[in-house]
Amino acid sequence: MSVLRRTRAGAEHAPPPPGVPVLEVVDVSVRFGGVQAVSDANIRAEHGEVTGLIGPNGAGKTTTFNVITGLEQPSSGLIRLAGEDISRLGPYQRARRGMARTFQRLEVFGSLTVRENVLAAAEFRKGWSSDRRDPQKVADELLARVGLRSVADERVHALPTGLARLVELGRALATRPRLLLLDEPASGLDSTETDALGDLLVDLAADGMAVLVVEHDVDLVMKICNRIHVLDFGRIISVGTPREVQNDPHVQAAYLGTEDPVGEESP
Ligand SMILES: Nc1ncnc2c1ncn2[C@@H]1O[C@H](COP(=O)(O)OP(=O)(O)OP(=O)(O)O)[C@@H](O)[C@H]1O
Ligand SMILES: [Mg+2]
């Protein structure tokens, strides 16, 4: 492990008091017209852990992320960050309190370089926090950490999707989150890149972050997650360790070990 990989990306956020998770999704429901996308979902993500959120296509995973980050309003329920009800805060206020995410459908500054994407986030953070670290230095450290140093000067729209996802990850990390939400981060990565991503997410959690990951690569999820929540038709049908979830008959019926193509990418 290099010196850079030891930088503490989430270090300035003290862990919440014992027993208080970094993230609590409490009884959240979301309705879009006639579609009940999420029903009474309860999810926790803990400091120092990688938490998985898995489920078939259309189960409500991205909608749940949108509610957590304030892009969608739930029909009922609330979101707590380190014990505080943040349900009424807008997305940017949640970001300043230590929430960062990546998107299933990439949201990058395509005409900027890889380095400029990460630097922009580091500059924003300097503007809203008391962190006086040099944004250029922060960006360079993070590019090394996510494995993008060799393409730092490439424009992002010229990169393959998998690498562009890593740019989003680097940009999210530049805000030094306490809670990191990743929506299908391994989509578009090859197996070597996926392994490196898995190691990085485990390291980030160990450094003092709560990582919540939506991912269709079940092998990856089973390898890196401390706990997993399974969504099916908007309902949490199982919560537990990878082994517990894998052996849960409800999960097997709904998702794992069936003909449902869990490794398939979303449209
Ligand atoms: N803005 C919207 N308006 C109406 N329906 C929506 C909207 N967003 C999502 N839905 C519906 O809500 C349900 C959950 O969608 P969501 O995108 O959250 O699923 P997902 O678990 O992320 O699926 P995938 O694995 O394909 O990404 C689906 O039936 C979807 O069609
Ligand atoms: Mg989705």
PDB file of C-alpha atoms and ligand atoms in Angstrom:
ATOM      1  CA  MET A   1       0.000   0.000   0.000  1.00  0.00           C
ATOM      2  CA  SER A   2       1.444   3.372  -0.967  1.00  0.00           C
ATOM      3  CA  VAL A   3       1.658   6.364   1.342  1.00  0.00           C
ATOM      4  CA  LEU A   4      -1.101   8.009  -0.678  1.00  0.00           C
ATOM      5  CA  ARG A   5      -3.465   5.108  -0.099  1.00  0.00           C
ATOM      6  CA  ARG A   6      -3.096   5.805   3.601  1.00  0.00           C
ATOM      7  CA  THR A   7      -4.495   9.340   3.363  1.00  0.00           C
ATOM      8  CA  ARG A   8      -7.606   9.563   5.478  1.00  0.00           C
ATOM      9  CA  ALA A   9     -10.270  10.665   3.035  1.00  0.00           C
ATOM     10  CA  GLY A  10     -13.004  10.904   5.653  1.00  0.00           C
ATOM     11  CA  ALA A  11     -10.861  11.589   8.651  1.00  0.00           C
ATOM     12  CA  GLU A  12     -12.290  14.909   9.802  1.00  0.00           C
ATOM     13  CA  HIS A  13     -15.724  13.464  10.449  1.00  0.00           C
ATOM     14  CA  ALA A  14     -15.722  11.931  13.889  1.00  0.00           C
ATOM     15  CA  PRO A  15     -17.674   8.691  14.062  1.00  0.00           C
ATOM     16  CA  PRO A  16     -21.198   9.118  15.430  1.00  0.00           C
ATOM     17  CA  PRO A  17     -21.750   8.130  19.072  1.00  0.00           C
ATOM     18  CA  PRO A  18     -21.904   4.369  19.707  1.00  0.00           C
ATOM     19  CA  GLY A  19     -25.147   2.853  18.456  1.00  0.00           C
ATOM     20  CA  VAL A  20     -25.839   5.717  16.036  1.00  0.00           C
ATOM     21  CA  PRO A  21     -25.355   4.772  12.375  1.00  0.00           C
ATOM     22  CA  VAL A  22     -23.950   7.285   9.891  1.00  0.00           C
ATOM     23  CA  LEU A  23     -27.054   6.792   7.734  1.00  0.00           C
ATOM     24  CA  GLU A  24     -30.550   5.744   8.706  1.00  0.00           C
ATOM     25  CA  VAL A  25     -33.331   5.446   6.161  1.00  0.00           C
ATOM     26  CA  VAL A  26     -36.461   5.226   8.282  1.00  0.00           C
ATOM     27  CA  ASP A  27     -39.753   3.872   6.898  1.00  0.00           C
ATOM     28  CA  VAL A  28     -39.219   5.552   3.527  1.00  0.00           C
ATOM     29  CA  SER A  29     -41.841   5.179   0.806  1.00  0.00           C
ATOM     30  CA  VAL A  30     -41.775   6.746  -2.648  1.00  0.00           C
ATOM     31  CA  ARG A  31     -44.644   6.815  -5.091  1.00  0.00           C
ATOM     32  CA  PHE A  32     -44.488   7.997  -8.703  1.00  0.00           C
ATOM     33  CA  GLY A  33     -48.111   8.335  -9.808  1.00  0.00           C
ATOM     34  CA  GLY A  34     -49.362   4.748  -9.841  1.00  0.00           C
ATOM     35  CA  VAL A  35     -45.898   3.219  -9.232  1.00  0.00           C
ATOM     36  CA  GLN A  36     -44.942   2.400  -5.635  1.00  0.00           C
ATOM     37  CA  ALA A  37     -41.166   2.533  -6.194  1.00  0.00           C
ATOM     38  CA  VAL A  38     -40.153   2.150  -2.511  1.00  0.00           C
ATOM     39  CA  SER A  39     -42.304   0.824   0.368  1.00  0.00           C
ATOM     40  CA  ASP A  40     -41.439   1.365   4.035  1.00  0.00           C
ATOM     41  CA  ALA A  41     -37.712   0.850   3.493  1.00  0.00           C
ATOM     42  CA  ASN A  42     -35.349   0.825   6.479  1.00  0.00           C
ATOM     43  CA  ILE A  43     -31.616   0.912   5.777  1.00  0.00           C
ATOM     44  CA  ARG A  44     -28.576   1.580   7.967  1.00  0.00           C
ATOM     45  CA  ALA A  45     -25.006   2.273   6.939  1.00  0.00           C
ATOM     46  CA  GLU A  46     -22.340   2.215   9.638  1.00  0.00           C
ATOM     47  CA  HIS A  47     -19.056   4.079  10.077  1.00  0.00           C
ATOM     48  CA  GLY A  48     -16.165   1.838   9.026  1.00  0.00           C
ATOM     49  CA  GLU A  49     -18.311  -0.539   6.990  1.00  0.00           C
ATOM     50  CA  VAL A  50     -19.228  -1.221   3.385  1.00  0.00           C
ATOM     51  CA  THR A  51     -22.977  -1.769   3.174  1.00  0.00           C
ATOM     52  CA  GLY A  52     -24.578  -3.279   0.083  1.00  0.00           C
ATOM     53  CA  LEU A  53     -27.975  -2.468  -1.422  1.00  0.00           C
ATOM     54  CA  ILE A  54     -28.874  -5.058  -4.028  1.00  0.00           C
ATOM     55  CA  GLY A  55     -31.972  -6.149  -5.897  1.00  0.00           C
ATOM     56  CA  PRO A  56     -33.318  -6.826  -9.367  1.00  0.00           C
ATOM     57  CA  ASN A  57     -33.736  -4.136 -12.034  1.00  0.00           C
ATOM     58  CA  GLY A  58     -36.477  -1.693 -11.046  1.00  0.00           C
ATOM     59  CA  ALA A  59     -36.386  -2.719  -7.364  1.00  0.00           C
ATOM     60  CA  GLY A  60     -36.016   0.914  -6.222  1.00  0.00           C
ATOM     61  CA  LYS A  61     -32.271   1.175  -5.503  1.00  0.00           C
ATOM     62  CA  THR A  62     -31.574   4.380  -7.431  1.00  0.00           C
ATOM     63  CA  THR A  63     -34.805   5.921  -6.159  1.00  0.00           C
ATOM     64  CA  THR A  64     -33.642   5.186  -2.613  1.00  0.00           C
ATOM     65  CA  PHE A  65     -30.300   6.894  -3.332  1.00  0.00           C
ATOM     66  CA  ASN A  66     -32.193   9.886  -4.730  1.00  0.00           C
ATOM     67  CA  VAL A  67     -34.209  10.162  -1.515  1.00  0.00           C
ATOM     68  CA  ILE A  68     -31.106   9.820   0.661  1.00  0.00           C
ATOM     69  CA  THR A  69     -29.314  12.584  -1.244  1.00  0.00           C
ATOM     70  CA  GLY A  70     -32.355  14.876  -1.482  1.00  0.00           C
ATOM     71  CA  LEU A  71     -32.986  14.639  -5.229  1.00  0.00           C
ATOM     72  CA  GLU A  72     -36.389  13.024  -4.601  1.00  0.00           C
ATOM     73  CA  GLN A  73     -38.799  13.669  -1.767  1.00  0.00           C
ATOM     74  CA  PRO A  74     -40.254  10.575  -0.115  1.00  0.00           C
ATOM     75  CA  SER A  75     -44.034  10.256   0.227  1.00  0.00           C
ATOM     76  CA  SER A  76     -43.325   9.299   3.852  1.00  0.00           C
ATOM     77  CA  GLY A  77     -40.398   8.459   6.107  1.00  0.00           C
ATOM     78  CA  LEU A  78     -37.203  10.283   7.003  1.00  0.00           C
ATOM     79  CA  ILE A  79     -33.427  10.275   6.563  1.00  0.00           C
ATOM     80  CA  ARG A  80     -30.970  10.661   9.440  1.00  0.00           C
ATOM     81  CA  LEU A  81     -27.289  11.463   9.023  1.00  0.00           C
ATOM     82  CA  ALA A  82     -25.273  10.698  12.166  1.00  0.00           C
ATOM     83  CA  GLY A  83     -28.499  10.858  14.179  1.00  0.00           C
ATOM     84  CA  GLU A  84     -29.740  14.172  12.748  1.00  0.00           C
ATOM     85  CA  ASP A  85     -32.963  14.291  10.726  1.00  0.00           C
ATOM     86  CA  ILE A  86     -31.864  15.860   7.439  1.00  0.00           C
ATOM     87  CA  SER A  87     -35.086  15.180   5.542  1.00  0.00           C
ATOM     88  CA  ARG A  88     -35.779  18.874   5.004  1.00  0.00           C
ATOM     89  CA  LEU A  89     -32.307  19.744   3.730  1.00  0.00           C
ATOM     90  CA  GLY A  90     -31.530  20.198   0.034  1.00  0.00           C
ATOM     91  CA  PRO A  91     -28.918  18.135  -1.817  1.00  0.00           C
ATOM     92  CA  TYR A  92     -26.155  20.728  -1.473  1.00  0.00           C
ATOM     93  CA  GLN A  93     -26.758  21.058   2.268  1.00  0.00           C
ATOM     94  CA  ARG A  94     -26.517  17.293   2.608  1.00  0.00           C
ATOM     95  CA  ALA A  95     -23.260  17.360   0.610  1.00  0.00           C
ATOM     96  CA  ARG A  96     -21.818  19.898   3.027  1.00  0.00           C
ATOM     97  CA  ARG A  97     -22.748  17.668   5.939  1.00  0.00           C
ATOM     98  CA  GLY A  98     -20.672  14.894   4.489  1.00  0.00           C
ATOM     99  CA  MET A  99     -22.704  13.051   1.877  1.00  0.00           C
ATOM    100  CA  ALA A 100     -21.295  12.309  -1.586  1.00  0.00           C
ATOM    101  CA  ARG A 101     -22.520  10.073  -4.379  1.00  0.00           C
ATOM    102  CA  THR A 102     -21.934   8.780  -7.849  1.00  0.00           C
ATOM    103  CA  PHE A 103     -24.645   8.225 -10.438  1.00  0.00           C
ATOM    104  CA  GLN A 104     -25.793   5.145 -12.322  1.00  0.00           C
ATOM    105  CA  ARG A 105     -26.054   7.355 -15.408  1.00  0.00           C
ATOM    106  CA  LEU A 106     -22.744   9.136 -15.212  1.00  0.00           C
ATOM    107  CA  GLU A 107     -22.686  12.801 -14.204  1.00  0.00           C
ATOM    108  CA  VAL A 108     -19.224  14.104 -15.074  1.00  0.00           C
ATOM    109  CA  PHE A 109     -17.876  17.307 -16.581  1.00  0.00           C
ATOM    110  CA  GLY A 110     -17.067  15.670 -19.940  1.00  0.00           C
ATOM    111  CA  SER A 111     -15.234  18.595 -21.503  1.00  0.00           C
ATOM    112  CA  LEU A 112     -12.917  18.953 -18.502  1.00  0.00           C
ATOM    113  CA  THR A 113      -9.911  16.762 -17.864  1.00  0.00           C
ATOM    114  CA  VAL A 114      -9.909  14.008 -15.272  1.00  0.00           C
ATOM    115  CA  ARG A 115      -7.802  16.163 -12.989  1.00  0.00           C
ATOM    116  CA  GLU A 116     -10.037  19.225 -13.433  1.00  0.00           C
ATOM    117  CA  ASN A 117     -13.112  17.180 -12.472  1.00  0.00           C
ATOM    118  CA  VAL A 118     -11.586  16.172  -9.167  1.00  0.00           C
ATOM    119  CA  LEU A 119      -9.998  19.587  -8.634  1.00  0.00           C
ATOM    120  CA  ALA A 120     -13.391  21.302  -9.076  1.00  0.00           C
ATOM    121  CA  ALA A 121     -14.801  19.298  -6.170  1.00  0.00           C
ATOM    122  CA  ALA A 122     -11.726  19.946  -4.020  1.00  0.00           C
ATOM    123  CA  GLU A 123     -12.090  23.699  -4.712  1.00  0.00           C
ATOM    124  CA  PHE A 124     -15.799  23.600  -3.806  1.00  0.00           C
ATOM    125  CA  ARG A 125     -14.975  21.882  -0.562  1.00  0.00           C
ATOM    126  CA  LYS A 126     -12.341  24.460   0.301  1.00  0.00           C
ATOM    127  CA  GLY A 127     -14.982  27.141  -0.262  1.00  0.00           C
ATOM    128  CA  TRP A 128     -17.487  25.651   2.182  1.00  0.00           C
ATOM    129  CA  SER A 129     -15.262  24.098   4.852  1.00  0.00           C
ATOM    130  CA  SER A 130     -12.463  25.102   7.173  1.00  0.00           C
ATOM    131  CA  ASP A 131     -10.135  22.654   5.411  1.00  0.00           C
ATOM    132  CA  ARG A 132      -7.167  24.731   4.218  1.00  0.00           C
ATOM    133  CA  ARG A 133      -5.438  21.945   2.290  1.00  0.00           C
ATOM    134  CA  ASP A 134      -4.282  22.854  -1.205  1.00  0.00           C
ATOM    135  CA  PRO A 135      -6.977  21.585  -3.639  1.00  0.00           C
ATOM    136  CA  GLN A 136      -4.303  20.773  -6.244  1.00  0.00           C
ATOM    137  CA  LYS A 137      -2.590  18.501  -3.766  1.00  0.00           C
ATOM    138  CA  VAL A 138      -5.880  16.914  -2.734  1.00  0.00           C
ATOM    139  CA  ALA A 139      -6.730  16.245  -6.396  1.00  0.00           C
ATOM    140  CA  ASP A 140      -3.336  14.682  -7.126  1.00  0.00           C
ATOM    141  CA  GLU A 141      -3.569  12.398  -4.088  1.00  0.00           C
ATOM    142  CA  LEU A 142      -7.045  11.250  -5.025  1.00  0.00           C
ATOM    143  CA  LEU A 143      -6.135  10.622  -8.663  1.00  0.00           C
ATOM    144  CA  ALA A 144      -3.406   8.297  -7.426  1.00  0.00           C
ATOM    145  CA  ARG A 145      -5.739   6.660  -4.960  1.00  0.00           C
ATOM    146  CA  VAL A 146      -8.483   5.831  -7.480  1.00  0.00           C
ATOM    147  CA  GLY A 147      -5.912   4.785 -10.095  1.00  0.00           C
ATOM    148  CA  LEU A 148      -6.339   7.618 -12.606  1.00  0.00           C
ATOM    149  CA  ARG A 149      -2.935   9.282 -12.506  1.00  0.00           C
ATOM    150  CA  SER A 150      -1.971   8.021 -15.973  1.00  0.00           C
ATOM    151  CA  VAL A 151      -5.054   9.622 -17.573  1.00  0.00           C
ATOM    152  CA  ALA A 152      -5.110  12.789 -15.436  1.00  0.00           C
ATOM    153  CA  ASP A 153      -4.818  15.119 -18.443  1.00  0.00           C
ATOM    154  CA  GLU A 154      -7.350  13.309 -20.672  1.00  0.00           C
ATOM    155  CA  ARG A 155     -10.733  14.866 -21.253  1.00  0.00           C
ATOM    156  CA  VAL A 156     -13.350  12.764 -19.511  1.00  0.00           C
ATOM    157  CA  HIS A 157     -15.614  12.379 -22.566  1.00  0.00           C
ATOM    158  CA  ALA A 158     -12.759  10.535 -24.294  1.00  0.00           C
ATOM    159  CA  LEU A 159     -12.569   7.882 -21.554  1.00  0.00           C
ATOM    160  CA  PRO A 160     -14.308   4.499 -21.453  1.00  0.00           C
ATOM    161  CA  THR A 161     -17.344   4.460 -19.145  1.00  0.00           C
ATOM    162  CA  GLY A 162     -15.606   2.410 -16.462  1.00  0.00           C
ATOM    163  CA  LEU A 163     -12.822   4.970 -16.054  1.00  0.00           C
ATOM    164  CA  ALA A 164     -15.302   7.839 -16.147  1.00  0.00           C
ATOM    165  CA  ARG A 165     -17.020   6.158 -13.173  1.00  0.00           C
ATOM    166  CA  LEU A 166     -13.721   6.325 -11.313  1.00  0.00           C
ATOM    167  CA  VAL A 167     -13.553  10.053 -12.106  1.00  0.00           C
ATOM    168  CA  GLU A 168     -16.939  10.421 -10.426  1.00  0.00           C
ATOM    169  CA  LEU A 169     -15.628   8.462  -7.468  1.00  0.00           C
ATOM    170  CA  GLY A 170     -12.535  10.686  -7.210  1.00  0.00           C
ATOM    171  CA  ARG A 171     -14.732  13.765  -7.427  1.00  0.00           C
ATOM    172  CA  ALA A 172     -17.009  12.440  -4.684  1.00  0.00           C
ATOM    173  CA  LEU A 173     -14.003  11.716  -2.461  1.00  0.00           C
ATOM    174  CA  ALA A 174     -12.669  15.249  -2.952  1.00  0.00           C
ATOM    175  CA  THR A 175     -15.566  16.502  -0.809  1.00  0.00           C
ATOM    176  CA  ARG A 176     -14.229  14.265   2.012  1.00  0.00           C
ATOM    177  CA  PRO A 177     -17.558  12.576   2.766  1.00  0.00           C
ATOM    178  CA  ARG A 178     -18.531  10.649   5.871  1.00  0.00           C
ATOM    179  CA  LEU A 179     -21.121   8.805   3.772  1.00  0.00           C
ATOM    180  CA  LEU A 180     -20.278   7.682   0.240  1.00  0.00           C
ATOM    181  CA  LEU A 181     -23.086   6.356  -1.987  1.00  0.00           C
ATOM    182  CA  LEU A 182     -22.088   4.516  -5.146  1.00  0.00           C
ATOM    183  CA  ASP A 183     -24.662   3.501  -7.776  1.00  0.00           C
ATOM    184  CA  GLU A 184     -23.195   0.610  -9.810  1.00  0.00           C
ATOM    185  CA  PRO A 185     -19.545   1.694  -9.584  1.00  0.00           C
ATOM    186  CA  ALA A 186     -18.174  -1.509 -11.176  1.00  0.00           C
ATOM    187  CA  SER A 187     -20.329  -1.279 -14.270  1.00  0.00           C
ATOM    188  CA  GLY A 188     -17.945  -1.004 -17.238  1.00  0.00           C
ATOM    189  CA  LEU A 189     -14.838  -2.084 -15.304  1.00  0.00           C
ATOM    190  CA  ASP A 190     -12.876  -5.217 -16.219  1.00  0.00           C
ATOM    191  CA  SER A 191     -12.138  -7.847 -13.581  1.00  0.00           C
ATOM    192  CA  THR A 192      -8.748  -6.378 -12.582  1.00  0.00           C
ATOM    193  CA  GLU A 193     -10.250  -2.905 -12.251  1.00  0.00           C
ATOM    194  CA  THR A 194     -13.182  -4.349 -10.303  1.00  0.00           C
ATOM    195  CA  ASP A 195     -10.822  -6.048  -7.843  1.00  0.00           C
ATOM    196  CA  ALA A 196      -8.929  -2.773  -7.361  1.00  0.00           C
ATOM    197  CA  LEU A 197     -12.204  -0.921  -6.808  1.00  0.00           C
ATOM    198  CA  GLY A 198     -13.275  -3.483  -4.216  1.00  0.00           C
ATOM    199  CA  ASP A 199      -9.989  -3.083  -2.329  1.00  0.00           C
ATOM    200  CA  LEU A 200     -10.336   0.700  -2.472  1.00  0.00           C
ATOM    201  CA  LEU A 201     -13.884   0.663  -1.046  1.00  0.00           C
ATOM    202  CA  VAL A 202     -12.814  -1.581   1.817  1.00  0.00           C
ATOM    203  CA  ASP A 203      -9.870   0.778   2.502  1.00  0.00           C
ATOM    204  CA  LEU A 204     -12.117   3.847   2.422  1.00  0.00           C
ATOM    205  CA  ALA A 205     -14.463   2.316   4.966  1.00  0.00           C
ATOM    206  CA  ALA A 206     -11.526   1.326   7.172  1.00  0.00           C
ATOM    207  CA  ASP A 207     -10.265   4.917   6.982  1.00  0.00           C
ATOM    208  CA  GLY A 208     -13.471   6.104   8.643  1.00  0.00           C
ATOM    209  CA  MET A 209     -16.265   6.308   6.114  1.00  0.00           C
ATOM    210  CA  ALA A 210     -19.629   4.649   5.683  1.00  0.00           C
ATOM    211  CA  VAL A 211     -19.864   3.278   2.140  1.00  0.00           C
ATOM    212  CA  LEU A 212     -23.264   2.306   0.697  1.00  0.00           C
ATOM    213  CA  VAL A 213     -22.980   0.554  -2.636  1.00  0.00           C
ATOM    214  CA  VAL A 214     -25.605  -0.464  -5.184  1.00  0.00           C
ATOM    215  CA  GLU A 215     -24.073  -3.053  -7.457  1.00  0.00           C
ATOM    216  CA  HIS A 216     -25.181  -5.868  -9.759  1.00  0.00           C
ATOM    217  CA  ASP A 217     -21.806  -7.646  -9.538  1.00  0.00           C
ATOM    218  CA  VAL A 218     -22.848 -10.072  -6.814  1.00  0.00           C
ATOM    219  CA  ASP A 219     -19.363 -11.564  -6.405  1.00  0.00           C
ATOM    220  CA  LEU A 220     -18.003  -8.097  -5.657  1.00  0.00           C
ATOM    221  CA  VAL A 221     -20.827  -7.288  -3.240  1.00  0.00           C
ATOM    222  CA  MET A 222     -20.404 -10.565  -1.369  1.00  0.00           C
ATOM    223  CA  LYS A 223     -16.652  -9.999  -1.113  1.00  0.00           C
ATOM    224  CA  ILE A 224     -16.548  -6.413   0.156  1.00  0.00           C
ATOM    225  CA  CYS A 225     -19.760  -5.835   2.137  1.00  0.00           C
ATOM    226  CA  ASN A 226     -20.072  -6.163   5.910  1.00  0.00           C
ATOM    227  CA  ARG A 227     -23.865  -6.122   5.626  1.00  0.00           C
ATOM    228  CA  ILE A 228     -26.282  -6.262   2.726  1.00  0.00           C
ATOM    229  CA  HIS A 229     -29.862  -5.043   2.300  1.00  0.00           C
ATOM    230  CA  VAL A 230     -31.932  -6.678  -0.431  1.00  0.00           C
ATOM    231  CA  LEU A 231     -34.684  -4.702  -2.159  1.00  0.00           C
ATOM    232  CA  ASP A 232     -37.397  -6.397  -4.191  1.00  0.00           C
ATOM    233  CA  PHE A 233     -40.327  -4.471  -5.674  1.00  0.00           C
ATOM    234  CA  GLY A 234     -39.497  -1.555  -3.369  1.00  0.00           C
ATOM    235  CA  ARG A 235     -39.451  -3.607  -0.155  1.00  0.00           C
ATOM    236  CA  ILE A 236     -36.447  -4.632   1.918  1.00  0.00           C
ATOM    237  CA  ILE A 237     -36.830  -8.407   1.961  1.00  0.00           C
ATOM    238  CA  SER A 238     -33.586  -9.313   3.732  1.00  0.00           C
ATOM    239  CA  VAL A 239     -30.775  -7.726   5.775  1.00  0.00           C
ATOM    240  CA  GLY A 240     -27.665  -9.485   7.001  1.00  0.00           C
ATOM    241  CA  THR A 241     -24.111 -10.547   6.354  1.00  0.00           C
ATOM    242  CA  PRO A 242     -23.293 -11.750   2.842  1.00  0.00           C
ATOM    243  CA  ARG A 243     -23.627 -15.348   4.040  1.00  0.00           C
ATOM    244  CA  GLU A 244     -26.966 -14.729   5.761  1.00  0.00           C
ATOM    245  CA  VAL A 245     -28.395 -12.966   2.731  1.00  0.00           C
ATOM    246  CA  GLN A 246     -27.127 -15.604   0.329  1.00  0.00           C
ATOM    247  CA  ASN A 247     -28.785 -18.342   2.380  1.00  0.00           C
ATOM    248  CA  ASP A 248     -32.087 -16.496   2.831  1.00  0.00           C
ATOM    249  CA  PRO A 249     -34.793 -18.364   0.894  1.00  0.00           C
ATOM    250  CA  HIS A 250     -36.656 -15.102   0.236  1.00  0.00           C
ATOM    251  CA  VAL A 251     -33.582 -13.716  -1.484  1.00  0.00           C
ATOM    252  CA  GLN A 252     -32.989 -16.878  -3.440  1.00  0.00           C
ATOM    253  CA  ALA A 253     -36.574 -16.841  -4.652  1.00  0.00           C
ATOM    254  CA  ALA A 254     -36.509 -13.160  -5.572  1.00  0.00           C
ATOM    255  CA  TYR A 255     -33.030 -12.712  -6.869  1.00  0.00           C
ATOM    256  CA  LEU A 256     -30.046 -14.968  -6.216  1.00  0.00           C
ATOM    257  CA  GLY A 257     -29.728 -18.455  -7.612  1.00  0.00           C
ATOM    258  CA  THR A 258     -32.613 -17.971 -10.002  1.00  0.00           C
ATOM    259  CA  GLU A 259     -32.668 -17.264 -13.694  1.00  0.00           C
ATOM    260  CA  ASP A 260     -32.777 -13.547 -12.892  1.00  0.00           C
ATOM    261  CA  PRO A 261     -29.597 -12.235 -14.567  1.00  0.00           C
ATOM    262  CA  VAL A 262     -28.092 -10.578 -11.525  1.00  0.00           C
ATOM    263  CA  GLY A 263     -24.816  -9.874 -13.297  1.00  0.00           C
ATOM    264  CA  GLU A 264     -26.543  -8.085 -16.124  1.00  0.00           C
ATOM    265  CA  GLU A 265     -26.057  -4.362 -16.448  1.00  0.00           C
ATOM    266  CA  SER A 266     -28.987  -2.041 -16.301  1.00  0.00           C
ATOM    267  CA  PRO A 267     -30.144  -0.364 -19.481  1.00  0.00           C
TER     268      PRO A 267
HETATM  269  N1  LIG B   1     -38.967   9.597 -12.084  1.00  0.00           N
HETATM  270  C1  LIG B   1     -39.712   8.485 -12.146  1.00  0.00           C
HETATM  271  N2  LIG B   1     -41.008   8.535 -12.558  1.00  0.00           N
HETATM  272  C2  LIG B   1     -41.762   7.417 -12.594  1.00  0.00           C
HETATM  273  N3  LIG B   1     -41.323   6.194 -12.256  1.00  0.00           N
HETATM  274  C3  LIG B   1     -40.043   6.084 -11.867  1.00  0.00           C
HETATM  275  C4  LIG B   1     -39.161   7.211 -11.783  1.00  0.00           C
HETATM  276  N4  LIG B   1     -37.950   6.800 -11.363  1.00  0.00           N
HETATM  277  C5  LIG B   1     -38.066   5.467 -11.173  1.00  0.00           C
HETATM  278  N5  LIG B   1     -39.297   5.041 -11.471  1.00  0.00           N
HETATM  279  C6  LIG B   1     -39.799   3.665 -11.339  1.00  0.00           C
HETATM  280  O1  LIG B   1     -39.561   3.287  -9.992  1.00  0.00           O
HETATM  281  C7  LIG B   1     -39.143   1.913  -9.949  1.00  0.00           C
HETATM  282  C8  LIG B   1     -37.772   1.837  -9.297  1.00  0.00           C
HETATM  283  O2  LIG B   1     -36.799   2.383 -10.182  1.00  0.00           O
HETATM  284  P1  LIG B   1     -35.261   2.505  -9.786  1.00  0.00           P
HETATM  285  O3  LIG B   1     -34.585   3.226 -10.914  1.00  0.00           O
HETATM  286  O4  LIG B   1     -35.152   3.093  -8.446  1.00  0.00           O
HETATM  287  O5  LIG B   1     -34.807   0.992  -9.743  1.00  0.00           O
HETATM  288  P2  LIG B   1     -33.356   0.353  -9.590  1.00  0.00           P
HETATM  289  O6  LIG B   1     -33.426  -0.644  -8.502  1.00  0.00           O
HETATM  290  O7  LIG B   1     -32.341   1.425  -9.472  1.00  0.00           O
HETATM  291  O8  LIG B   1     -33.191  -0.418 -10.969  1.00  0.00           O
HETATM  292  P3  LIG B   1     -31.879  -0.710 -11.877  1.00  0.00           P
HETATM  293  O9  LIG B   1     -31.198  -1.900 -11.269  1.00  0.00           O
HETATM  294  O10 LIG B   1     -32.442  -1.019 -13.221  1.00  0.00           O
HETATM  295  O11 LIG B   1     -31.042   0.534 -11.868  1.00  0.00           O
HETATM  296  C9  LIG B   1     -39.188   1.404 -11.367  1.00  0.00           C
HETATM  297  O12 LIG B   1     -40.460   0.805 -11.578  1.00  0.00           O
HETATM  298  C10 LIG B   1     -39.045   2.664 -12.205  1.00  0.00           C
HETATM  299  O13 LIG B   1     -39.644   2.501 -13.461  1.00  0.00           O
HETATM  300 MG    MG B   2     -30.732   1.996 -10.567  1.00  0.00          MG
END
